[in-house]
Every structure is written in structure tokens, then in C-alpha cells.
Short mmCIF file of N, CA, C and O in Angstrom, two decimals:
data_model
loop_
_atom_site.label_atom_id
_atom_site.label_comp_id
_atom_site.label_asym_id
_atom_site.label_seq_id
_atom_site.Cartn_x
_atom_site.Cartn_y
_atom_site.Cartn_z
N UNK H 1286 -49.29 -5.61 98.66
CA UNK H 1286 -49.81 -6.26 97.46
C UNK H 1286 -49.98 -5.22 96.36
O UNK H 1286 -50.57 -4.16 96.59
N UNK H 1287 -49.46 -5.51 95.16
CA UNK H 1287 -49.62 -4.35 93.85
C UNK H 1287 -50.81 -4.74 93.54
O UNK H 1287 -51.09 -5.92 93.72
N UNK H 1288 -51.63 -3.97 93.09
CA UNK H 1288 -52.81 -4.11 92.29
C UNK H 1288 -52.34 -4.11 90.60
O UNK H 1288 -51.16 -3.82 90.37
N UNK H 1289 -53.14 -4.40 89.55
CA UNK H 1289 -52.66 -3.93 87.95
C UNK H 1289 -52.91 -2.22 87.53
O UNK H 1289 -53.65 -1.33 87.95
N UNK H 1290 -52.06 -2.31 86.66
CA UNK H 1290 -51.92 -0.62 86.27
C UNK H 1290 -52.96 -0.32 85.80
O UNK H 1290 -53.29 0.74 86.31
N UNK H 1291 -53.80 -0.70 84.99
CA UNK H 1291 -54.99 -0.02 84.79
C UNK H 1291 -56.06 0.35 85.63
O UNK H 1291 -56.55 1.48 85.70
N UNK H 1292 -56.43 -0.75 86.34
CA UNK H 1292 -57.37 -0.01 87.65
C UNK H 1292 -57.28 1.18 87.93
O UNK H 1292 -57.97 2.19 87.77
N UNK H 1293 -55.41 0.65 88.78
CA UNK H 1293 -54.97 2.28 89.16
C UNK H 1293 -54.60 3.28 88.52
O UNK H 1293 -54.56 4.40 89.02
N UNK H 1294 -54.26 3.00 87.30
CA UNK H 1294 -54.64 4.87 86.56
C UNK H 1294 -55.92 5.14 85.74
O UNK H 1294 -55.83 5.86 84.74
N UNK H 1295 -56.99 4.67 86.08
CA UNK H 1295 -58.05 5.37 86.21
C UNK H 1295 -58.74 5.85 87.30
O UNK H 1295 -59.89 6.29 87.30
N UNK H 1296 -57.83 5.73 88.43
CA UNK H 1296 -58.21 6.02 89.59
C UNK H 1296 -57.35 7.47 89.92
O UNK H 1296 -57.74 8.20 90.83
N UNK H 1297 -56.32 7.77 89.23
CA UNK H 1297 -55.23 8.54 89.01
C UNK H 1297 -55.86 9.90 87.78
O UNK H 1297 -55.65 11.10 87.94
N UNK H 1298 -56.63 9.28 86.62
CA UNK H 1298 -56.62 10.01 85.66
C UNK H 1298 -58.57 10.14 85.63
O UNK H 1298 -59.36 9.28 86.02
N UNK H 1299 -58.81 11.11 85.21
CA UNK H 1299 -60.19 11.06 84.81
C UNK H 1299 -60.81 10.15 82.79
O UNK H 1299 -61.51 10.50 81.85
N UNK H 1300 -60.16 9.21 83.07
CA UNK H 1300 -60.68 8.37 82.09
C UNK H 1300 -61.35 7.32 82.12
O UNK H 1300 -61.76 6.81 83.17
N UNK H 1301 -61.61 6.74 80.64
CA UNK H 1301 -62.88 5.38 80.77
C UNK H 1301 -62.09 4.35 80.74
O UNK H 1301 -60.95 4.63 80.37
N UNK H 1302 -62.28 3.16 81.02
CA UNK H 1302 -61.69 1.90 80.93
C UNK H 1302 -61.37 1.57 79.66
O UNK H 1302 -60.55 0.69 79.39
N UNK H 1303 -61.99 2.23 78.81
CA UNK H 1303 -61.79 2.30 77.30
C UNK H 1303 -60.64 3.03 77.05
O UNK H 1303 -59.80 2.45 76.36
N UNK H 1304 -60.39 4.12 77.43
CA UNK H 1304 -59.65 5.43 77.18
C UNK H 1304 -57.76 4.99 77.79
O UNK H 1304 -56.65 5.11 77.28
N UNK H 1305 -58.27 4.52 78.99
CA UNK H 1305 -56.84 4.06 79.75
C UNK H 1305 -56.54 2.97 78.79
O UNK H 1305 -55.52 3.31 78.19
N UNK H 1306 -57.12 1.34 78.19
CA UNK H 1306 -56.88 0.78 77.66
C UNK H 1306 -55.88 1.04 76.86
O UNK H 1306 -54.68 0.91 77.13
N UNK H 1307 -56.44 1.50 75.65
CA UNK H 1307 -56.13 2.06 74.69
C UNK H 1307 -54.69 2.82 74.75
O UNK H 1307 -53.79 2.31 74.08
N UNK H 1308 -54.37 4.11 75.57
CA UNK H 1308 -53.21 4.75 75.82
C UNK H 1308 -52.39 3.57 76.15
O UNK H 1308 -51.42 3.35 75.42
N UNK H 1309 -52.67 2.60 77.37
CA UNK H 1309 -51.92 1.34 77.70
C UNK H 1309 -51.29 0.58 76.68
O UNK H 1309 -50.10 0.27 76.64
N UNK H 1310 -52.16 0.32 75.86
CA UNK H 1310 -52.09 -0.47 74.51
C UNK H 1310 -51.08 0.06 73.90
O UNK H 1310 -50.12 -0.62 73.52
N UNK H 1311 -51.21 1.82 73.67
CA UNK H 1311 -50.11 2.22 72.58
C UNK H 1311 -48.68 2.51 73.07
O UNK H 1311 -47.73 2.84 72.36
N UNK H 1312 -48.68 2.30 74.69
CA UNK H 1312 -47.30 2.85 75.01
C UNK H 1312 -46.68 1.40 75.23
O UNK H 1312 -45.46 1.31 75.33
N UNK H 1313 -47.45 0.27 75.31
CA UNK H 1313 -47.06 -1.26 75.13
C UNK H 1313 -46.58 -1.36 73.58
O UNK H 1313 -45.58 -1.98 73.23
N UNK H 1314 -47.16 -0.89 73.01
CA UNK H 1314 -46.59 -0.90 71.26
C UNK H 1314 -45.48 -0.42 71.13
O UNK H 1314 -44.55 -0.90 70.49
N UNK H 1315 -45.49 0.66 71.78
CA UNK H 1315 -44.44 1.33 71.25
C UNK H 1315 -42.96 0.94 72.10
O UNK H 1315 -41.87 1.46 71.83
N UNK H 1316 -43.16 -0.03 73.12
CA UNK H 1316 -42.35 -0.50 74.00
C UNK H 1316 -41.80 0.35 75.43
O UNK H 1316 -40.93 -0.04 76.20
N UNK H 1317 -42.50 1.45 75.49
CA UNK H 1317 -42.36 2.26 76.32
C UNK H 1317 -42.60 1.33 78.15
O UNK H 1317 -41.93 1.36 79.18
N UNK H 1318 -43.96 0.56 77.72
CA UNK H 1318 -44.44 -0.64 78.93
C UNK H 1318 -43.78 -1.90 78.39
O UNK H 1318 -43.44 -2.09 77.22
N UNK H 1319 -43.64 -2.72 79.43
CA UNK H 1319 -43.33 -3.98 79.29
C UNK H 1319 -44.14 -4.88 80.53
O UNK H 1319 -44.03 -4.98 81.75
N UNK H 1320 -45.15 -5.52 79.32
CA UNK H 1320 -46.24 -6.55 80.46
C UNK H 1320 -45.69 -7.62 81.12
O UNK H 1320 -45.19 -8.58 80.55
N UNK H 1321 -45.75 -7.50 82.13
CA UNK H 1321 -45.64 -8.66 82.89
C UNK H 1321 -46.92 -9.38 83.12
O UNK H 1321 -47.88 -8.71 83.51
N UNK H 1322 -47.07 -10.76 82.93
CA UNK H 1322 -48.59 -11.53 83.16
C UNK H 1322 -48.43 -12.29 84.51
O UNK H 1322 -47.35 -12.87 84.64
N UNK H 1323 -49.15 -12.38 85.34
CA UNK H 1323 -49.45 -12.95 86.58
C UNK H 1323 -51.05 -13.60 87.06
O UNK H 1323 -51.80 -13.36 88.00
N UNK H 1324 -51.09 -14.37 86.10
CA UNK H 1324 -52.27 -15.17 86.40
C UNK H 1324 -53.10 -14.39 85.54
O UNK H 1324 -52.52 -13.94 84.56
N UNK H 1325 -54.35 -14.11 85.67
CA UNK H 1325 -55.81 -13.20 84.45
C UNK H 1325 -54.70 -11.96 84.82
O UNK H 1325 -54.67 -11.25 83.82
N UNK H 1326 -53.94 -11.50 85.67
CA UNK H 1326 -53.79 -9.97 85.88
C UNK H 1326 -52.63 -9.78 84.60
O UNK H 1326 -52.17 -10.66 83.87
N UNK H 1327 -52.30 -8.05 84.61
CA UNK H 1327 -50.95 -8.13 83.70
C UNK H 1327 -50.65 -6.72 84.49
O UNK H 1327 -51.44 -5.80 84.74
N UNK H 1328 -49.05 -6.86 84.83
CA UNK H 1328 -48.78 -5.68 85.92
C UNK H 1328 -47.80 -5.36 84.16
O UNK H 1328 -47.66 -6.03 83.14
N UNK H 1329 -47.28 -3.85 84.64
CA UNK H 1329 -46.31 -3.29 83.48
C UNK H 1329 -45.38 -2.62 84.46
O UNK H 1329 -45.53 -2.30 85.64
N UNK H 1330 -44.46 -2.50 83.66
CA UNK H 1330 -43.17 -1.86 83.89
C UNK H 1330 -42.63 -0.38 83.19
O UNK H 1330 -43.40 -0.11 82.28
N UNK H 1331 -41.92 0.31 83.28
CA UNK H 1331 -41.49 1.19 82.25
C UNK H 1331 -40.55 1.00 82.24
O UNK H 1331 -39.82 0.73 83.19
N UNK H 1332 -40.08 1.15 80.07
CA UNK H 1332 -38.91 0.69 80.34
C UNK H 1332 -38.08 1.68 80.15
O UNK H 1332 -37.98 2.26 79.07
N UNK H 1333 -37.30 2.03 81.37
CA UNK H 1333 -36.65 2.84 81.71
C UNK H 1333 -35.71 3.69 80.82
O UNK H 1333 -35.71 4.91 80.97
N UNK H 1334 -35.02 3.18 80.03
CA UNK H 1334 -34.39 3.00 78.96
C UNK H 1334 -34.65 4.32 77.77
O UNK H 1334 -34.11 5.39 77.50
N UNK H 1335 -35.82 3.49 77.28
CA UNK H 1335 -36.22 4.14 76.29
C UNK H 1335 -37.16 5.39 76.58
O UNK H 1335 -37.62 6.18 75.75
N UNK H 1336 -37.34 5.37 78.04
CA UNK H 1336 -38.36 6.70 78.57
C UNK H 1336 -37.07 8.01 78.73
O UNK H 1336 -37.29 9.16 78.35
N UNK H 1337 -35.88 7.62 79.28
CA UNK H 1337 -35.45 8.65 79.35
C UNK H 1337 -34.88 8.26 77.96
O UNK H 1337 -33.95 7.82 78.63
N UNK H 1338 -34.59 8.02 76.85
CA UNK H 1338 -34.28 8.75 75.66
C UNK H 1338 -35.28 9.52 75.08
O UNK H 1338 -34.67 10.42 74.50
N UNK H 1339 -36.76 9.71 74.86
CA UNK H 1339 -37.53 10.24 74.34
C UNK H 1339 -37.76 11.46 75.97
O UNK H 1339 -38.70 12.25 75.98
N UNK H 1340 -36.92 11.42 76.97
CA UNK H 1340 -37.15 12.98 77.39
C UNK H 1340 -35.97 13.93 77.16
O UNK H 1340 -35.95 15.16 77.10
N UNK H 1341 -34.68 12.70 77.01
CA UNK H 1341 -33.98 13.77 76.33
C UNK H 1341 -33.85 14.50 75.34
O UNK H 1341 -33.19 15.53 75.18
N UNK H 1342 -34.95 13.54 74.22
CA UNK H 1342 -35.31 14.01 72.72
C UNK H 1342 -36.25 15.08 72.99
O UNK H 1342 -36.21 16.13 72.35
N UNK H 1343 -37.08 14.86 73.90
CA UNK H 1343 -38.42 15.92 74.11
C UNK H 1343 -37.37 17.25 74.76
O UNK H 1343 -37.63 18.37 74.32
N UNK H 1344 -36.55 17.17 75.46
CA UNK H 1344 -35.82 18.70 75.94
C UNK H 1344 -34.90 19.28 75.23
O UNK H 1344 -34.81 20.50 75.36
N UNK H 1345 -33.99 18.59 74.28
CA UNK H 1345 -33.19 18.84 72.51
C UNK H 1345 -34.67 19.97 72.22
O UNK H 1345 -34.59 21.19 72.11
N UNK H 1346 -35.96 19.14 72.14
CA UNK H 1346 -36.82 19.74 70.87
C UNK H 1346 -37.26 21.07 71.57
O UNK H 1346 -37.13 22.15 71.00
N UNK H 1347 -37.76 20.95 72.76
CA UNK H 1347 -37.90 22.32 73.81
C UNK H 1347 -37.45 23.26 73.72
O UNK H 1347 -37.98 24.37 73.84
N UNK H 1348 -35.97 22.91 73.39
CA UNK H 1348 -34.32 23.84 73.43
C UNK H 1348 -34.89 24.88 72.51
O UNK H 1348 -35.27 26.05 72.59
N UNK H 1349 -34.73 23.64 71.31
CA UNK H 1349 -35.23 24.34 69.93
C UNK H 1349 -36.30 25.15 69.85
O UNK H 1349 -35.86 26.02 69.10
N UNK H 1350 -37.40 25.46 70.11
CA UNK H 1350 -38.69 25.73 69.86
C UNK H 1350 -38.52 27.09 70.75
O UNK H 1350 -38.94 28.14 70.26
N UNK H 1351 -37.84 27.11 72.21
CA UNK H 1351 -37.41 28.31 72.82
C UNK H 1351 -36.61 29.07 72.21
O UNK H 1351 -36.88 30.26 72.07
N UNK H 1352 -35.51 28.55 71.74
CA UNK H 1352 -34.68 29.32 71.33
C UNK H 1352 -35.57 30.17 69.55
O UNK H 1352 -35.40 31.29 69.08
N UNK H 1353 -36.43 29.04 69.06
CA UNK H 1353 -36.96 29.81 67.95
C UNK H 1353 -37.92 30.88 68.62
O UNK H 1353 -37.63 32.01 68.22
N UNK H 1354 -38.78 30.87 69.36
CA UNK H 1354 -39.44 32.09 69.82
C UNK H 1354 -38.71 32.83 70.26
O UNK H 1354 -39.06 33.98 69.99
N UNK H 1355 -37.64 32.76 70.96
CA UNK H 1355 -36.58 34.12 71.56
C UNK H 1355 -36.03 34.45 70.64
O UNK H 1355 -35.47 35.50 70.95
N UNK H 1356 -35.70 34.07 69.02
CA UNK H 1356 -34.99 34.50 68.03
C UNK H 1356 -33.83 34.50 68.36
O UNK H 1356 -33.11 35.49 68.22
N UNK H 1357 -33.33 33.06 69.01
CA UNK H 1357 -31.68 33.18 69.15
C UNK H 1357 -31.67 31.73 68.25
O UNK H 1357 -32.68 31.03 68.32
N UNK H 1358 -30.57 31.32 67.43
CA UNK H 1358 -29.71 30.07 66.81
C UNK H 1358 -29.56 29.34 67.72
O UNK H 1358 -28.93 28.29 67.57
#
């Protein structure tokens, strides 16, 4: 049986029910989650998709930021 994601990542993270909300909320905005509703509960998903484009954007920017402290182009 799945439980809902918030329970369990405050059981995961040292935050408030407030605090997890909220992060929940903004990565649902930003479409990163996708709610699924199942009765009062709401399970989420990641959407896969768009998570690995913003890590390939996050390791492009890495590249960059290394290569500017090593002083190479």
C-alpha cells in the first residue's frame, strides 16, 4: 500500500507540514509533480521529462562555473 508524499517526506526531511507543503506546492507549479487524487489523499508523480531536462541544464551550468574557476573557456 503507498502512503501520500507528504507524510512521507517529512518523515525523510527534517521539515514542518508547512515547509513540505509549500516546496510540494511549488514543484506542482512548476510541473515538476503531477497530482494524482485518490479519494481525500493526492499521491504525485515526477515528471520525468522535465526533471531530467533541468539536470541536464543544472550540469551545462556546473560545466560552466568549473571551468570559470579553473580559468579554462
Amino acid at each position: 500500500k503507498h502512503t501520500p508524499a507528504k507524510p512521507r517526506l517529512r518523515l525523510l526531511f527534517p521539515l514542518s507540514r508547512t515547509a513540505v507543503s509549500h516546496h510540494v506546492n511549488t514543484l506542482e507549479q512548476a510541473g515538476m509533480l503531477v497530482p494524482t487524487k485518490r479519494g481525500r489523499e493526492v499521491f504525485y508523480t515526477l515528471n520525468l521529462e522535465l526533471a531530467f531536462s533541468a539536470m541536464a541544464q543544472f550540469k551545462d551550468y556546473a560545466k560552466q562555473m568549473l571551468a570559470e574557476v579553473n580559468g579554462t573557456p
